[in-house]
């Protein structure tokens, strides 16, 4: 019997409930996928707690999960390039329902999987892998010989960024906490800065011979944007994709004017902007990202729990007790 784990009301993890559901049908341009694994993300826990920004909270009951992997069960009209029985991975909007046996996903956001890739591994890739690839390649102009500073380098996106940037021939500088320096090196960083004990900008300038870096990837914001601007090389780009330390501080007028003669740029990146406005390009990039997985460039660390333990998965994620990406196996 098809089922899903729903957020029935806001609250602690125990508000998650398994509910039987009818199998949905795909409309034109859509694919019905029998999920075998669904990833757990912080957005799921934020929705469960009822802490989404005003106007963004989905109606309850709500099936969490915006990325997953499984098998094609049915095709809507005008879908090409897929067949029933194909192994696939997908990324979807809020409400895509990865915590359930079935999801209906628009075809551009589905990609085929090699037989050698486990469903649990595939489910861990779309959001983090696409975020990292989009920032490096589409926004940051990644190329052989360029340099990048990756903040929060031991996180999910940071890990993917280190691996992809190294593969693309960049000089990779990671910023992370003391206990994760070794991990960042193992993921491909050429240089690792311990932000707890070192001045990040000073170390960047030392490493680059006072030239600065071509690109920074920053999920922190707060005071860190100012230091990123100091660390950028002429024509460099800072990409903000999160607010772990709150919104950027300071005045853009003052801070950017200080670096006017370097012709630097500041970009912000929400992967769903790309998702919603460039579906064909998104689709091509997702195929590329999964090629990187299949060839061993991407090496995600994945911890899997059965979907019956979805509440425990939320507890582990919120307590910071997970290593790598947490996914739910769906049987």
XYZ file of C-alpha atoms in Angstrom:
331
model
C 0.000 0.000 0.000
C 1.454 3.402 -0.927
C 2.208 5.549 2.103
C 3.966 8.692 3.231
C 5.322 10.121 6.466
C 3.512 13.401 7.066
C 3.962 16.417 9.268
C 0.518 16.404 10.814
C 1.023 19.446 13.014
C 3.947 21.622 13.997
C 6.076 20.506 16.911
C 8.725 17.991 17.908
C 9.802 15.056 15.722
C 7.044 12.857 17.102
C 4.441 14.799 15.103
C 5.600 12.844 12.047
C 3.033 10.191 11.167
C 2.854 7.390 8.596
C -0.326 7.597 6.511
C -1.621 5.452 3.658
C -2.067 7.416 0.454
C -3.421 6.803 -3.038
C -0.849 6.524 -5.811
C -0.765 9.820 -7.735
C -0.858 10.045 -11.533
C 1.581 12.116 -13.591
C 0.269 14.907 -15.799
C 1.837 15.884 -19.117
C 5.559 16.442 -18.753
C 5.713 14.647 -15.401
C 7.140 11.355 -14.138
C 5.757 9.135 -11.389
C 8.631 7.740 -9.340
C 8.493 4.884 -6.854
C 10.909 6.229 -4.262
C 13.554 3.957 -2.796
C 15.315 6.669 -0.778
C 14.626 10.248 0.243
C 17.059 12.738 1.736
C 16.550 14.579 5.010
C 17.308 18.312 4.926
C 17.151 21.139 7.449
C 14.232 22.645 5.524
C 12.191 19.578 6.575
C 12.852 20.262 10.255
C 12.134 23.979 9.871
C 8.739 23.197 8.326
C 8.028 20.627 11.035
C 8.699 23.232 13.734
C 6.518 25.793 11.934
C 9.425 28.223 11.576
C 9.265 28.982 7.871
C 9.266 32.689 6.904
C 5.864 34.319 6.675
C 3.981 33.232 3.570
C 6.255 30.225 2.890
C 4.817 27.663 5.303
C 3.080 24.840 3.417
C -0.355 23.653 4.440
C -0.563 20.698 6.807
C -0.546 17.764 6.612
C 2.658 18.028 4.603
C 4.945 15.314 3.211
C 8.552 16.514 3.527
C 11.444 15.764 1.226
C 12.737 17.680 -1.805
C 15.168 15.115 -3.242
C 15.167 11.389 -3.704
C 15.878 8.389 -5.878
C 13.884 5.454 -7.135
C 12.342 3.767 -10.161
C 10.124 5.241 -12.873
C 6.621 3.812 -12.480
C 4.649 5.856 -15.039
C 5.192 8.615 -17.607
C 2.973 11.544 -18.406
C 2.317 12.626 -21.970
C 5.200 14.182 -23.922
C 7.918 12.841 -21.622
C 10.903 11.674 -23.655
C 14.169 10.029 -22.704
C 12.760 7.883 -19.891
C 11.134 4.461 -19.700
C 9.155 2.666 -17.030
C 11.642 0.800 -14.855
C 14.479 3.334 -15.227
C 16.521 3.992 -12.107
C 16.486 7.750 -11.473
C 17.299 10.529 -9.036
C 15.309 13.728 -8.716
C 15.013 17.134 -7.101
C 11.692 18.846 -6.524
C 10.014 21.792 -4.841
C 8.731 21.905 -1.282
C 5.963 19.321 -1.197
C 7.651 16.906 -3.618
C 7.204 14.192 -1.007
C 10.476 12.266 -0.727
C 9.272 10.875 2.625
C 6.814 8.681 0.775
C 6.602 5.776 -1.613
C 5.709 7.960 -4.611
C 6.564 11.390 -5.994
C 5.436 13.085 -9.195
C 8.275 15.210 -10.582
C 8.526 17.352 -13.720
C 10.820 15.632 -16.227
C 13.598 18.292 -16.327
C 14.347 17.597 -12.668
C 14.810 13.850 -13.069
C 18.041 12.197 -14.183
C 18.869 8.581 -14.957
C 21.140 6.561 -12.685
C 23.777 3.995 -13.492
C 23.124 0.519 -12.102
C 26.243 0.875 -9.948
C 24.885 3.802 -7.916
C 22.931 2.974 -4.768
C 19.610 4.739 -4.292
C 20.675 6.034 -0.874
C 23.800 7.592 -2.385
C 21.868 9.125 -5.274
C 19.281 10.687 -2.965
C 22.071 12.527 -1.155
C 23.303 14.391 -4.234
C 20.781 16.721 -5.948
C 20.492 19.699 -3.577
C 24.088 19.843 -2.352
C 25.665 18.803 -5.639
C 23.611 21.184 -7.759
C 24.148 24.072 -5.341
C 27.913 23.602 -5.419
C 28.118 23.086 -9.194
C 25.867 26.052 -10.008
C 27.882 28.433 -7.828
C 31.241 27.251 -9.103
C 30.473 26.998 -12.811
C 27.515 29.222 -13.644
C 28.048 32.026 -11.144
C 31.755 31.775 -10.401
C 33.287 30.947 -13.780
C 35.320 28.042 -12.416
C 38.293 27.176 -14.638
C 41.712 25.585 -14.508
C 44.155 27.842 -12.699
C 41.554 29.902 -10.844
C 41.288 29.877 -7.066
C 38.347 29.507 -4.702
C 37.826 29.990 -0.961
C 35.119 27.664 0.395
C 33.660 28.603 3.768
C 32.028 25.938 5.962
C 33.984 23.515 3.836
C 33.105 20.441 5.871
C 29.351 20.926 5.370
C 27.234 19.199 2.760
C 27.560 21.877 0.064
C 31.129 22.684 1.093
C 32.200 19.076 0.654
C 30.701 18.916 -2.839
C 32.325 22.262 -3.691
C 35.775 21.054 -2.634
C 35.489 17.905 -4.731
C 34.099 19.634 -7.834
C 36.526 22.585 -7.672
C 39.512 20.274 -7.396
C 38.215 18.233 -10.337
C 37.926 21.433 -12.397
C 41.576 22.279 -11.778
C 41.131 25.121 -9.317
C 43.349 25.971 -6.379
C 41.080 25.134 -3.479
C 41.270 26.873 -0.104
C 38.984 25.584 2.633
C 37.906 27.428 5.758
C 36.697 25.216 8.572
C 36.883 24.567 12.303
C 39.861 22.976 14.033
C 38.348 19.505 14.288
C 37.530 19.346 10.579
C 40.850 20.437 9.069
C 41.856 16.861 8.254
C 38.468 16.145 6.695
C 38.755 19.166 4.370
C 42.183 18.023 3.215
C 40.802 14.556 2.488
C 38.083 16.093 0.283
C 40.634 17.771 -1.979
C 41.520 21.125 -0.406
C 44.979 22.342 -1.335
C 45.078 24.611 1.714
C 42.965 24.586 4.868
C 42.439 27.581 7.139
C 41.296 27.045 10.721
C 38.976 30.015 11.153
C 38.954 29.553 14.927
C 42.681 30.213 15.288
C 43.694 32.009 12.068
C 42.776 35.252 10.293
C 41.094 33.963 7.150
C 41.825 36.992 4.959
C 45.450 37.215 6.051
C 45.971 33.523 5.342
C 44.311 33.803 1.931
C 46.635 36.636 0.976
C 49.626 34.664 2.248
C 48.628 31.570 0.286
C 47.982 33.533 -2.919
C 51.052 35.758 -2.722
C 48.882 38.812 -1.982
C 46.883 38.287 -5.183
C 43.637 37.172 -3.524
C 41.180 34.521 -4.704
C 39.013 34.563 -7.813
C 35.941 33.224 -6.029
C 34.511 32.806 -2.537
C 31.560 30.566 -1.649
C 29.988 31.818 1.542
C 26.998 30.374 3.478
C 27.838 32.432 6.567
C 27.268 36.117 5.669
C 27.318 38.329 8.771
C 30.734 39.977 9.072
C 32.320 37.489 6.680
C 31.274 39.290 3.489
C 33.558 42.207 4.380
C 36.536 39.890 4.735
C 35.604 38.111 1.506
C 35.765 41.413 -0.362
C 39.209 41.999 1.132
C 40.307 38.519 0.059
C 39.077 38.772 -3.554
C 41.469 39.223 -6.436
C 40.742 41.868 -9.097
C 37.612 40.820 -11.053
C 36.821 38.306 -8.321
C 33.356 37.193 -7.237
C 31.849 36.538 -3.818
C 28.820 34.227 -3.824
C 26.541 34.260 -0.781
C 24.267 31.249 -0.361
C 23.290 31.290 3.294
C 23.013 33.288 6.491
C 24.438 31.098 9.247
C 25.696 34.238 11.026
C 22.770 36.401 9.963
C 22.374 38.873 7.079
C 25.500 40.640 5.772
C 26.602 43.516 7.996
C 28.002 46.868 6.941
C 27.176 49.152 4.059
C 27.415 47.967 0.491
C 28.049 51.585 -0.506
C 31.062 51.800 1.777
C 32.335 48.250 1.488
C 32.044 47.972 -2.300
C 33.404 51.473 -2.837
C 36.522 50.397 -0.944
C 37.113 47.737 -3.608
C 35.865 49.706 -6.612
C 39.193 49.553 -8.427
C 39.255 45.763 -8.142
C 35.967 45.481 -10.105
C 34.684 42.788 -7.766
C 31.163 41.405 -7.820
C 28.806 40.005 -5.210
C 26.272 37.341 -6.186
C 23.576 35.665 -4.125
C 22.518 32.120 -4.888
C 19.304 30.273 -4.092
C 19.355 27.047 -6.098
C 15.581 27.236 -6.515
C 15.928 30.428 -8.560
C 17.907 28.409 -11.099
C 15.527 25.462 -10.666
C 12.452 27.532 -11.455
C 13.760 29.786 -14.229
C 16.148 27.640 -16.294
C 14.705 24.102 -16.318
C 16.550 22.921 -19.421
C 19.913 24.192 -18.194
C 19.205 22.809 -14.744
C 18.481 19.419 -16.275
C 21.747 19.394 -18.230
C 23.730 20.410 -15.161
C 22.095 17.733 -13.019
C 23.109 15.106 -15.563
C 26.667 16.445 -15.343
C 26.608 16.331 -11.550
C 25.519 12.684 -11.611
C 28.268 11.908 -14.116
C 30.667 13.274 -11.490
C 29.116 10.903 -8.951
C 29.335 7.906 -11.250
C 33.001 8.597 -12.099
C 33.993 8.958 -8.455
C 34.594 12.715 -8.388
C 31.772 13.172 -5.890
C 32.187 11.029 -2.797
C 29.278 11.728 -0.467
C 29.205 10.368 3.046
C 25.742 8.913 3.560
C 24.008 7.653 6.683
C 20.755 5.773 6.056
C 17.827 5.002 8.335
C 14.598 3.191 7.456
C 11.693 5.564 6.856
C 9.985 4.203 9.963
C 12.671 6.113 11.873
C 11.979 9.486 10.236
C 11.380 11.108 13.628
C 14.733 9.826 14.869
C 16.362 11.171 11.717
C 15.004 14.629 12.509
C 16.228 14.380 16.090
C 19.721 13.358 14.972
C 19.926 16.158 12.411
C 18.786 18.840 14.825
C 21.159 17.593 17.522
C 24.136 17.707 15.150
C 24.749 13.989 15.650
C 24.947 13.043 11.970
C 27.975 12.549 9.745
C 27.464 13.319 6.090
C 24.055 13.310 4.429
C 21.165 11.604 6.178
C 18.714 9.677 4.000
C 15.664 7.517 4.573
C 15.412 4.104 2.928
C 11.879 3.419 1.684
C 10.761 -0.181 1.356
